[in-house]
């Protein structure tokens, strides 16, 4: 089913990340959000040139390919290369603008708690709320209280459908231990923690020696 043929009254989830590499935590979160929220599908958007962190270890092409492999067999997940066609840093504000112009649908930007807490450091971050709802996912180790600016925007999953943008939901039921940083550290000298990588991604990493002795 193409996105244009999808049912009305639902949102498109936008799950951005460096995905260096994508891991089973990302997939488990996306699966859980499909149940918990009125999402018709989730677009995984690898950052071509992430602006808010040090340069990724794997190339943009390899990270994109790993996302592709991870999403095989998930009919309601798709990879979106929108950031690969632009020059300069991959700002989320530009990405949301492009996705709105393409899909003409309300968007829900998915952020782990660590990413959400860093949001005020992002380029034109307040504009993001003028283009999408926010979905904040709890993450082990990030237990800070929600900042006061977001509290008036908090909504239930059903309320997300009452507005085009600007609301926020906190999804607290997920506790996934995976982290790309911990994975890269493990892969530098040895195997990945069991169950942290989709089989196709693990095979790709091993075949290309992506993180061995690197980072
Ligand atoms: P790193 O550990 O290096 O920060 P990462 O595991 O967070 O990497 P990213 O590609 O940076 O991987 O993450 C993309 C998005 O997924 C971010 O919004 C991040 O907060 C979220 N995310 C990743 N892992 C988890 C997790 N275990 N629980 C909740 N959110 C997560």
Coordinates of N, CA and C and ligand atoms in Angstrom, one line a residue:
X1 N 0.8 -1.2 0.0 CA 0.0 0.0 0.0 C 0.9 1.2 0.0
X2 N 0.7 2.2 -0.9 CA 1.4 3.4 -0.9 C 0.9 4.3 0.1
X3 N 1.7 5.3 0.5 CA 1.3 6.2 1.6 C 0.1 7.0 1.1
X4 N 0.0 7.4 -0.2 CA -1.1 8.2 -0.6 C -2.5 7.4 -0.5
X5 N -2.4 6.0 -0.5 CA -3.6 5.2 -0.4 C -3.9 4.9 1.0
X6 N -3.1 5.3 2.0 CA -3.3 5.0 3.4 C -4.6 5.6 3.9
X7 N -5.1 5.0 5.0 CA -6.3 5.5 5.6 C -6.2 6.9 6.1
X8 N -7.3 7.6 6.1 CA -7.3 9.0 6.7 C -7.4 8.9 8.2
X9 N -7.1 10.0 8.9 CA -7.2 10.0 10.3 C -6.1 9.2 11.0
X10 N -4.9 9.3 10.4 CA -3.7 8.8 11.1 C -2.5 9.6 10.7
X11 N -1.4 9.3 11.4 CA -0.2 10.2 11.2 C 0.9 9.3 10.6
X12 N 1.8 10.0 10.0 CA 3.0 9.4 9.6 C 4.1 9.6 10.6
X13 N 4.7 8.6 11.1 CA 5.8 8.7 12.1 C 7.1 9.0 11.3
X14 N 7.9 9.9 11.9 CA 9.2 10.2 11.3 C 10.3 9.9 12.3
X15 N 11.0 8.8 12.1 CA 12.0 8.4 13.0 C 13.4 8.7 12.5
X16 N 14.0 9.8 12.9 CA 15.3 10.2 12.4 C 16.4 9.6 13.3
X17 N 17.6 9.5 12.7 CA 18.7 9.0 13.5 C 19.9 8.9 12.7
X18 N 21.0 8.8 13.4 CA 22.3 8.5 12.7 C 22.4 7.1 12.3
X19 N 21.8 6.2 13.1 CA 21.7 4.8 12.7 C 23.1 4.2 12.4
X20 N 24.0 4.4 13.4 CA 25.4 4.1 13.2 C 25.8 3.0 14.2
X21 N 25.2 1.8 14.2 CA 24.3 1.3 13.2 C 22.8 1.3 13.8
X22 N 21.8 1.0 12.9 CA 20.5 0.8 13.4 C 20.5 -0.5 14.2
X23 N 19.7 -0.6 15.3 CA 19.7 -1.7 16.2 C 18.3 -2.2 16.5
X24 N 18.2 -3.3 17.3 CA 16.9 -3.9 17.5 C 16.1 -3.0 18.5
X25 N 16.8 -2.1 19.2 CA 16.0 -1.1 20.1 C 15.2 -0.2 19.2
X26 N 15.8 0.3 18.1 CA 15.1 1.2 17.2 C 13.8 0.4 16.7
X27 N 14.0 -0.8 16.2 CA 12.9 -1.6 15.7 C 11.8 -1.8 16.7
X28 N 12.2 -2.2 17.9 CA 11.2 -2.5 18.9 C 10.4 -1.3 19.3
X29 N 11.1 -0.2 19.4 CA 10.4 1.1 19.7 C 9.4 1.4 18.6
X30 N 9.8 1.3 17.3 CA 8.9 1.5 16.2 C 7.7 0.6 16.2
X31 N 7.9 -0.7 16.5 CA 6.8 -1.7 16.6 C 5.8 -1.3 17.7
X32 N 6.4 -0.9 18.9 CA 5.5 -0.6 20.0 C 4.7 0.7 19.7
X33 N 5.3 1.7 19.0 CA 4.6 2.9 18.7 C 3.5 2.7 17.7
X34 N 3.7 1.7 16.8 CA 2.6 1.4 15.9 C 1.4 0.9 16.6
X35 N 1.6 0.2 17.7 CA 0.4 -0.2 18.6 C -0.1 0.9 19.4
X36 N 0.8 1.7 20.0 CA 0.3 2.7 21.0 C -0.3 3.9 20.4
X37 N 0.1 4.2 19.2 CA -0.3 5.5 18.6 C -1.0 5.4 17.3
X38 N -1.8 6.4 16.8 CA -2.5 6.2 15.5 C -1.6 6.6 14.4
X39 N -0.6 5.7 14.2 CA 0.4 5.8 13.1 C 0.0 4.9 11.9
X40 N 0.0 5.4 10.7 CA -0.2 4.5 9.6 C 1.0 3.8 9.2
X41 N 2.2 4.5 9.4 CA 3.5 3.9 9.1 C 4.6 4.8 9.7
X42 N 5.8 4.2 9.6 CA 6.9 5.0 10.2 C 8.0 5.1 9.1
X43 N 8.4 6.3 8.8 CA 9.5 6.5 7.9 C 10.8 6.6 8.8
X44 N 11.8 5.8 8.5 CA 13.1 5.9 9.1 C 13.9 6.8 8.2
X45 N 14.5 7.8 8.8 CA 15.2 8.9 8.1 C 16.6 8.9 8.5
X46 N 17.5 8.2 7.9 CA 18.9 8.3 8.3 C 19.5 9.7 8.0
X47 N 20.3 10.2 9.0 CA 20.9 11.5 8.8 C 22.1 11.4 7.9
X48 N 22.1 12.1 6.7 CA 23.2 12.0 5.8 C 24.4 12.6 6.5
X49 N 24.3 13.9 7.0 CA 25.4 14.6 7.7 C 24.8 15.1 9.0
X50 N 24.8 14.3 10.1 CA 24.2 14.7 11.4 C 24.9 16.0 11.9
X51 N 24.2 17.0 12.2 CA 24.8 18.3 12.6 C 25.1 18.4 14.0
X52 N 24.5 17.5 14.9 CA 24.6 17.8 16.3 C 25.6 16.8 17.0
X53 N 26.5 16.2 16.3 CA 27.3 15.2 16.9 C 28.6 15.0 16.1
X54 N 29.6 14.3 16.7 CA 30.8 14.0 15.9 C 30.4 13.2 14.7
X55 N 31.3 13.2 13.7 CA 31.0 12.4 12.4 C 30.8 11.0 12.7
X56 N 29.8 10.4 12.0 CA 29.6 8.9 12.2 C 30.8 8.1 11.8
X57 N 30.8 6.9 12.3 CA 31.9 6.0 11.9 C 31.7 5.3 10.6
X58 N 30.5 4.8 10.4 CA 30.1 4.2 9.1 C 29.7 5.3 8.1
X59 N 29.9 5.1 6.8 CA 29.6 6.1 5.8 C 28.0 6.3 5.7
X60 N 27.6 7.4 5.1 CA 26.2 7.6 4.9 C 25.6 6.5 4.1
X61 N 26.3 6.0 3.1 CA 25.7 4.9 2.2 C 25.6 3.6 3.0
X62 N 26.6 3.3 3.8 CA 26.5 2.1 4.6 C 25.4 2.2 5.7
X63 N 25.2 3.3 6.3 CA 24.2 3.4 7.3 C 22.8 3.3 6.6
X64 N 22.7 3.9 5.5 CA 21.4 3.8 4.7 C 21.1 2.3 4.4
X65 N 22.2 1.6 3.9 CA 22.0 0.2 3.5 C 21.6 -0.7 4.7
X66 N 22.2 -0.4 5.9 CA 21.8 -1.1 7.1 C 20.4 -0.9 7.5
X67 N 19.9 0.4 7.3 CA 18.5 0.6 7.6 C 17.6 -0.2 6.7
X68 N 18.0 -0.2 5.4 CA 17.2 -0.9 4.4 C 17.1 -2.4 4.8
X69 N 18.3 -3.0 5.2 CA 18.3 -4.4 5.6 C 17.4 -4.6 6.8
X70 N 17.5 -3.7 7.8 CA 16.8 -3.9 9.0 C 15.3 -3.9 8.8
X71 N 14.8 -3.1 7.8 CA 13.4 -2.9 7.6 C 12.8 -4.0 6.7
X72 N 13.6 -4.8 6.1 CA 13.0 -5.9 5.3 C 12.0 -6.7 6.1
X73 N 10.9 -7.0 5.5 CA 9.8 -7.8 6.1 C 9.0 -7.0 7.1
X74 N 9.1 -5.6 7.1 CA 8.3 -4.8 7.9 C 7.5 -3.9 7.0
X75 N 6.3 -4.3 6.6 CA 5.5 -3.6 5.5 C 5.1 -2.2 5.9
X76 N 5.1 -1.9 7.2 CA 4.6 -0.5 7.6 C 5.8 0.4 8.0
X77 N 7.0 -0.1 7.7 CA 8.2 0.8 7.9 C 8.8 1.0 6.6
X78 N 9.3 2.2 6.4 CA 10.0 2.5 5.1 C 11.2 3.4 5.4
X79 N 12.3 3.2 4.6 CA 13.4 4.1 4.7 C 13.2 5.3 3.8
X80 N 13.5 6.5 4.3 CA 13.3 7.7 3.4 C 14.7 8.4 3.3
X81 N 15.1 8.6 2.1 CA 16.4 9.2 1.8 C 16.4 10.7 1.6
X82 N 15.3 11.3 2.2 CA 15.2 12.8 1.9 C 16.4 13.6 2.3
X83 N 17.2 13.1 3.3 CA 18.4 13.9 3.7 C 19.6 13.7 2.7
X84 N 19.5 12.7 1.9 CA 20.6 12.4 1.0 C 20.7 13.3 -0.2
X85 N 19.6 14.0 -0.5 CA 19.6 14.8 -1.7 C 20.0 16.2 -1.4
X86 N 20.3 16.5 -0.2 CA 20.6 17.9 0.2 C 22.1 18.1 0.4
X87 N 22.6 19.3 0.3 CA 24.0 19.6 0.7 C 24.0 20.2 2.1
X88 N 25.1 20.2 2.7 CA 25.2 20.8 4.1 C 24.6 19.9 5.1
X89 N 24.6 20.4 6.4 CA 24.1 19.6 7.5 C 22.7 19.2 7.4
X90 N 22.4 18.0 7.9 CA 21.0 17.4 7.7 C 20.1 17.9 8.9
X91 N 19.5 19.1 8.7 CA 18.7 19.7 9.7 C 17.3 19.1 9.7
X92 N 16.8 18.7 10.8 CA 15.4 18.1 10.9 C 14.4 19.1 10.4
X93 N 14.6 20.4 10.7 CA 13.6 21.4 10.2 C 13.4 21.3 8.7
X94 N 14.5 21.1 8.0 CA 14.4 21.0 6.5 C 13.7 19.7 6.1
X95 N 14.0 18.7 6.9 CA 13.5 17.3 6.6 C 12.0 17.3 6.8
X96 N 11.5 17.9 7.9 CA 10.0 17.9 8.1 C 9.3 18.8 7.0
X97 N 9.9 19.9 6.7 CA 9.3 20.7 5.6 C 9.2 19.9 4.3
X98 N 10.2 19.2 4.0 CA 10.2 18.4 2.7 C 9.2 17.3 2.8
X99 N 9.1 16.6 4.0 CA 8.2 15.5 4.1 C 6.7 16.0 4.1
X100 N 6.5 17.1 4.7 CA 5.1 17.7 4.6 C 4.7 18.0 3.2
X101 N 5.6 18.6 2.5 CA 5.3 19.0 1.1 C 5.1 17.7 0.2
X102 N 5.8 16.6 0.6 CA 5.6 15.4 -0.2 C 4.3 14.7 0.1
X103 N 4.0 14.5 1.4 CA 2.9 13.6 1.8 C 1.6 14.3 2.2
X104 N 1.7 15.6 2.5 CA 0.5 16.4 2.8 C -0.3 15.7 4.0
X105 N 0.4 15.2 4.9 CA -0.2 14.5 6.0 C 0.4 15.0 7.3
X106 N -0.3 14.9 8.5 CA 0.3 15.2 9.7 C 1.4 14.3 10.1
X107 N 2.5 14.8 10.6 CA 3.7 14.0 10.9 C 3.9 14.0 12.5
X108 N 4.5 12.9 12.9 CA 4.8 12.7 14.3 C 6.3 12.4 14.4
X109 N 7.1 13.4 14.9 CA 8.6 13.2 15.0 C 8.9 12.4 16.2
X110 N 9.5 11.2 16.0 CA 9.8 10.3 17.1 C 11.2 10.6 17.7
X111 N 11.3 10.8 19.0 CA 12.6 11.1 19.6 C 12.8 10.3 20.9
X112 N 13.9 9.6 21.0 CA 14.3 9.1 22.3 C 14.5 10.2 23.3
X113 N 14.4 9.9 24.6 CA 14.5 11.0 25.7 C 15.8 11.7 25.6
X114 N 16.9 11.0 25.2 CA 18.2 11.7 25.1 C 18.1 12.8 24.0
X115 N 17.6 12.4 22.9 CA 17.5 13.3 21.8 C 16.5 14.4 22.1
X116 N 15.4 14.1 22.8 CA 14.4 15.1 23.1 C 15.0 16.2 24.0
X117 N 15.8 15.7 25.0 CA 16.4 16.7 26.0 C 17.4 17.6 25.3
X118 N 18.0 17.1 24.2 CA 18.9 18.0 23.5 C 18.3 18.9 22.4
X119 N 16.9 18.8 22.3 CA 16.2 19.5 21.2 C 16.5 21.0 21.2
X120 N 16.5 21.7 22.4 CA 16.7 23.1 22.3 C 18.1 23.5 21.7
X121 N 19.0 22.6 21.5 CA 20.2 22.9 20.8 C 20.1 22.7 19.3
X122 N 19.0 22.3 18.8 CA 18.9 22.0 17.4 C 18.5 23.2 16.6
X123 N 19.0 23.2 15.3 CA 18.7 24.3 14.4 C 17.2 24.6 14.3
X124 N 16.8 25.8 14.6 CA 15.4 26.3 14.4 C 14.4 25.3 15.1
X125 N 14.8 24.9 16.3 CA 14.0 23.8 16.9 C 12.5 24.1 17.2
X126 N 12.2 25.4 17.5 CA 10.8 25.7 17.8 C 10.0 25.5 16.5
X127 N 10.6 25.7 15.3 CA 9.8 25.5 14.1 C 9.4 24.0 13.9
X128 N 10.1 23.1 14.6 CA 9.7 21.7 14.4 C 8.3 21.5 14.9
X129 N 7.9 22.2 16.0 CA 6.6 22.0 16.5 C 5.5 22.7 15.7
X130 N 5.9 23.5 14.7 CA 5.0 24.1 13.8 C 4.8 23.2 12.6
X131 N 5.5 22.0 12.6 CA 5.4 21.1 11.4 C 5.1 19.7 11.8
X132 N 5.1 19.4 13.1 CA 4.9 18.0 13.5 C 4.5 17.9 14.9
X133 N 3.9 16.8 15.3 CA 3.8 16.5 16.7 C 5.1 15.8 17.2
X134 N 5.3 15.8 18.5 CA 6.5 15.1 19.0 C 6.1 13.8 19.7
X135 N 6.8 12.8 19.5 CA 6.6 11.5 20.3 C 7.9 11.3 21.0
X136 N 7.8 11.3 22.3 CA 9.0 11.2 23.2 C 9.0 9.8 23.8
X137 N 10.1 9.1 23.6 CA 10.2 7.7 24.1 C 11.2 7.7 25.2
X138 N 10.8 7.1 26.4 CA 11.7 7.0 27.5 C 12.9 6.2 27.2
X139 N 14.0 6.4 27.8 CA 15.2 5.7 27.5 C 16.0 5.4 28.8
X140 N 16.5 4.2 29.1 CA 17.2 3.9 30.3 C 18.4 4.9 30.4
X141 N 18.5 5.5 31.7 CA 19.6 6.4 31.9 C 19.2 7.9 31.7
X142 N 18.0 8.1 31.2 CA 17.6 9.5 31.0 C 16.3 9.7 31.7
X143 N 16.4 10.1 33.0 CA 15.3 10.1 33.9 C 14.9 11.5 34.3
X144 N 15.5 12.5 33.7 CA 15.1 13.9 34.0 C 13.6 14.1 33.8
X145 N 13.1 15.1 34.6 CA 11.7 15.5 34.4 C 11.6 16.2 33.1
X146 N 10.4 16.1 32.5 CA 10.2 16.8 31.2 C 10.3 18.3 31.4
X147 N 10.9 19.0 30.5 CA 11.1 20.5 30.7 C 9.7 21.2 30.6
X148 N 9.6 22.4 31.3 CA 8.3 23.0 31.5 C 7.7 23.4 30.1
X149 N 8.6 23.7 29.1 CA 8.0 24.2 27.9 C 7.1 23.2 27.2
X150 N 7.4 21.9 27.4 CA 6.6 20.9 26.7 C 5.3 20.5 27.4
X151 N 5.2 20.8 28.7 CA 4.1 20.3 29.5 C 2.7 20.7 29.0
X152 N 2.6 22.0 28.6 CA 1.2 22.4 28.1 C 0.9 21.7 26.8
X153 N 1.8 21.1 26.2 CA 1.6 20.5 24.9 C 1.2 19.0 25.0
X154 N 1.4 18.4 26.2 CA 1.2 17.0 26.4 C -0.2 16.6 26.1
X155 N -0.3 15.5 25.4 CA -1.6 15.0 24.9 C -1.7 13.5 25.0
X156 N -2.9 13.0 24.9 CA -3.1 11.5 24.8 C -2.9 11.1 23.3
X157 N -2.6 9.8 23.1 CA -2.5 9.4 21.7 C -3.7 9.8 20.8
X158 N -4.9 9.6 21.3 CA -6.0 10.0 20.5 C -6.1 11.5 20.2
X159 N -5.7 12.3 21.1 CA -5.7 13.7 20.9 C -4.7 14.2 19.8
X160 N -3.8 13.3 19.5 CA -2.9 13.7 18.4 C -3.6 13.9 17.1
X161 N -4.8 13.2 16.9 CA -5.5 13.4 15.7 C -6.4 14.6 15.6
X162 N -6.4 15.4 16.7 CA -7.3 16.6 16.8 C -6.5 17.8 16.3
X163 N -5.2 17.7 16.0 CA -4.5 18.8 15.6 C -3.5 18.4 14.5
X164 N -3.0 19.3 13.7 CA -2.1 19.0 12.6 C -0.6 18.9 13.1
X165 N -0.3 19.6 14.2 CA 1.0 19.6 14.7 C 1.0 20.3 16.1
X166 N 2.2 20.2 16.8 CA 2.3 21.0 18.0 C 2.0 20.3 19.3
X167 N 1.5 19.1 19.3 CA 1.3 18.3 20.5 C 2.4 17.4 20.8
X168 N 2.5 16.9 22.0 CA 3.5 15.9 22.4 C 3.0 14.8 23.2
X169 N 3.4 13.6 22.9 CA 3.0 12.4 23.8 C 4.3 11.8 24.3
X170 N 4.2 11.4 25.5 CA 5.3 10.7 26.2 C 5.0 9.2 26.3
X171 N 5.8 8.4 25.7 CA 5.5 6.9 25.7 C 6.5 6.3 26.7
X172 N 6.0 5.8 27.8 CA 6.8 5.4 28.9 C 7.0 3.9 29.1
X173 N 6.4 3.1 28.3 CA 6.3 1.7 28.6 C 7.5 0.9 28.0
X174 N 8.4 1.6 27.3 CA 9.5 0.9 26.6 C 10.8 1.1 27.4
X175 N 11.5 0.0 27.6 CA 12.8 0.1 28.2 C 13.7 -0.8 27.4
X176 N 14.4 -0.2 26.5 CA 15.3 -0.9 25.6 C 16.8 -0.5 25.9
X177 N 17.6 -1.5 26.2 CA 19.0 -1.3 26.6 C 19.9 -0.9 25.4
X178 N 19.5 -1.1 24.2 CA 20.5 -1.0 23.1 C 20.9 0.5 22.9
X179 N 22.2 0.6 22.5 CA 22.7 2.0 22.1 C 23.7 1.7 21.0
X180 N 23.7 2.6 20.0 CA 24.6 2.5 18.9 C 26.1 2.7 19.4
X181 N 26.2 3.6 20.4 CA 27.6 3.8 20.9 C 28.1 2.6 21.6
X182 N 27.3 1.9 22.4 CA 27.7 0.7 23.1 C 28.0 -0.4 22.1
X183 N 27.2 -0.4 21.0 CA 27.4 -1.4 20.0 C 28.7 -1.2 19.3
X184 N 29.0 0.0 18.9 CA 30.3 0.3 18.2 C 31.5 -0.1 19.1
X185 N 31.3 0.2 20.4 CA 32.4 -0.1 21.3 C 32.6 -1.6 21.4
X186 N 31.5 -2.4 21.4 CA 31.6 -3.8 21.5 C 32.2 -4.4 20.2
X187 N 31.8 -3.8 19.1 CA 32.2 -4.4 17.8 C 33.6 -4.0 17.4
X188 N 34.2 -3.0 18.1 CA 35.5 -2.6 17.8 C 36.5 -3.8 18.0
X189 N 36.2 -4.5 19.1 CA 37.2 -5.6 19.4 C 36.5 -7.0 19.5
X190 N 35.2 -7.1 19.3 CA 34.6 -8.4 19.5 C 33.2 -8.5 19.0
X191 N 32.4 -9.4 19.5 CA 31.0 -9.5 18.9 C 30.0 -8.5 19.5
X192 N 28.9 -8.3 18.8 CA 27.8 -7.5 19.3 C 27.1 -8.2 20.5
X193 N 26.6 -7.5 21.4 CA 25.7 -8.1 22.5 C 24.6 -8.9 21.8
X194 N 24.4 -10.2 22.3 CA 23.4 -11.0 21.6 C 22.0 -10.3 21.5
X195 N 21.4 -10.4 20.3 CA 20.0 -9.9 20.2 C 20.0 -8.4 19.9
X196 N 21.1 -7.7 19.8 CA 21.0 -6.3 19.6 C 20.9 -5.9 18.2
X197 N 21.3 -6.7 17.3 CA 21.3 -6.4 15.8 C 20.5 -7.3 15.0
X198 N 19.7 -6.7 14.1 CA 18.9 -7.6 13.2 C 20.0 -8.4 12.4
X199 N 19.6 -9.7 12.0 CA 20.6 -10.6 11.4 C 21.2 -10.0 10.2
X200 N 20.4 -9.4 9.3 CA 20.9 -8.9 8.1 C 21.9 -7.8 8.3
X201 N 21.7 -7.0 9.3 CA 22.6 -5.9 9.7 C 23.9 -6.4 10.2
X202 N 23.8 -7.4 11.1 CA 25.0 -8.0 11.6 C 25.9 -8.6 10.5
X203 N 25.2 -9.3 9.6 CA 25.9 -9.9 8.5 C 26.6 -8.8 7.6
X204 N 25.9 -7.7 7.4 CA 26.5 -6.6 6.6 C 27.7 -6.0 7.3
X205 N 27.6 -5.8 8.6 CA 28.7 -5.2 9.3 C 29.9 -6.1 9.3
X206 N 29.7 -7.4 9.5 CA 30.8 -8.4 9.5 C 31.4 -8.4 8.1
X207 N 30.6 -8.5 7.1 CA 31.1 -8.6 5.7 C 32.0 -7.4 5.3
X208 N 31.6 -6.2 5.8 CA 32.3 -5.0 5.4 C 33.3 -4.5 6.5
X209 N 33.4 -5.3 7.5 CA 34.3 -4.9 8.6 C 34.0 -3.4 9.1
X210 N 32.8 -3.1 9.3 CA 32.4 -1.6 9.4 C 33.0 -1.0 10.7
X211 N 33.0 -1.8 11.8 CA 33.3 -1.2 13.1 C 34.6 -1.8 13.7
X212 N 35.1 -2.8 13.1 CA 36.2 -3.5 13.6 C 37.4 -2.6 13.8
X213 N 37.9 -2.4 15.0 CA 39.1 -1.6 15.2 C 38.9 -0.1 14.9
X214 N 37.6 0.3 14.8 CA 37.3 1.7 14.4 C 36.6 2.4 15.5
X215 N 36.6 3.7 15.4 CA 35.7 4.6 16.3 C 36.5 4.9 17.5
Ligands
LIG1 P1 23.9 6.6 20.5 O1 23.8 5.5 21.5 O2 25.3 6.6 19.8 O3 23.5 7.9 20.9 P2 21.5 5.7 19.4 O4 21.4 4.3 19.9 O5 20.7 6.7 20.2 O6 23.0 6.1 19.3 P3 20.6 7.0 17.0 O7 20.6 6.6 15.6 O8 21.3 8.2 17.4 O9 21.1 5.7 17.9 O10 19.1 7.1 17.6 C1 18.0 7.5 16.8 C2 16.8 7.8 17.7 O11 16.5 6.6 18.4 C3 17.1 8.8 18.7 O12 15.9 9.6 18.9 C4 17.4 8.0 20.0 O13 17.1 8.8 21.2 C5 16.4 6.9 19.8 N1 16.9 5.7 20.5 C6 17.9 4.9 20.2 N2 18.1 3.9 21.1 C7 17.1 4.0 22.0 C8 16.7 3.3 23.1 N3 17.4 2.2 23.5 N4 15.6 3.7 23.8 C9 14.9 4.8 23.4 N5 15.3 5.6 22.4 C10 16.3 5.2 21.6

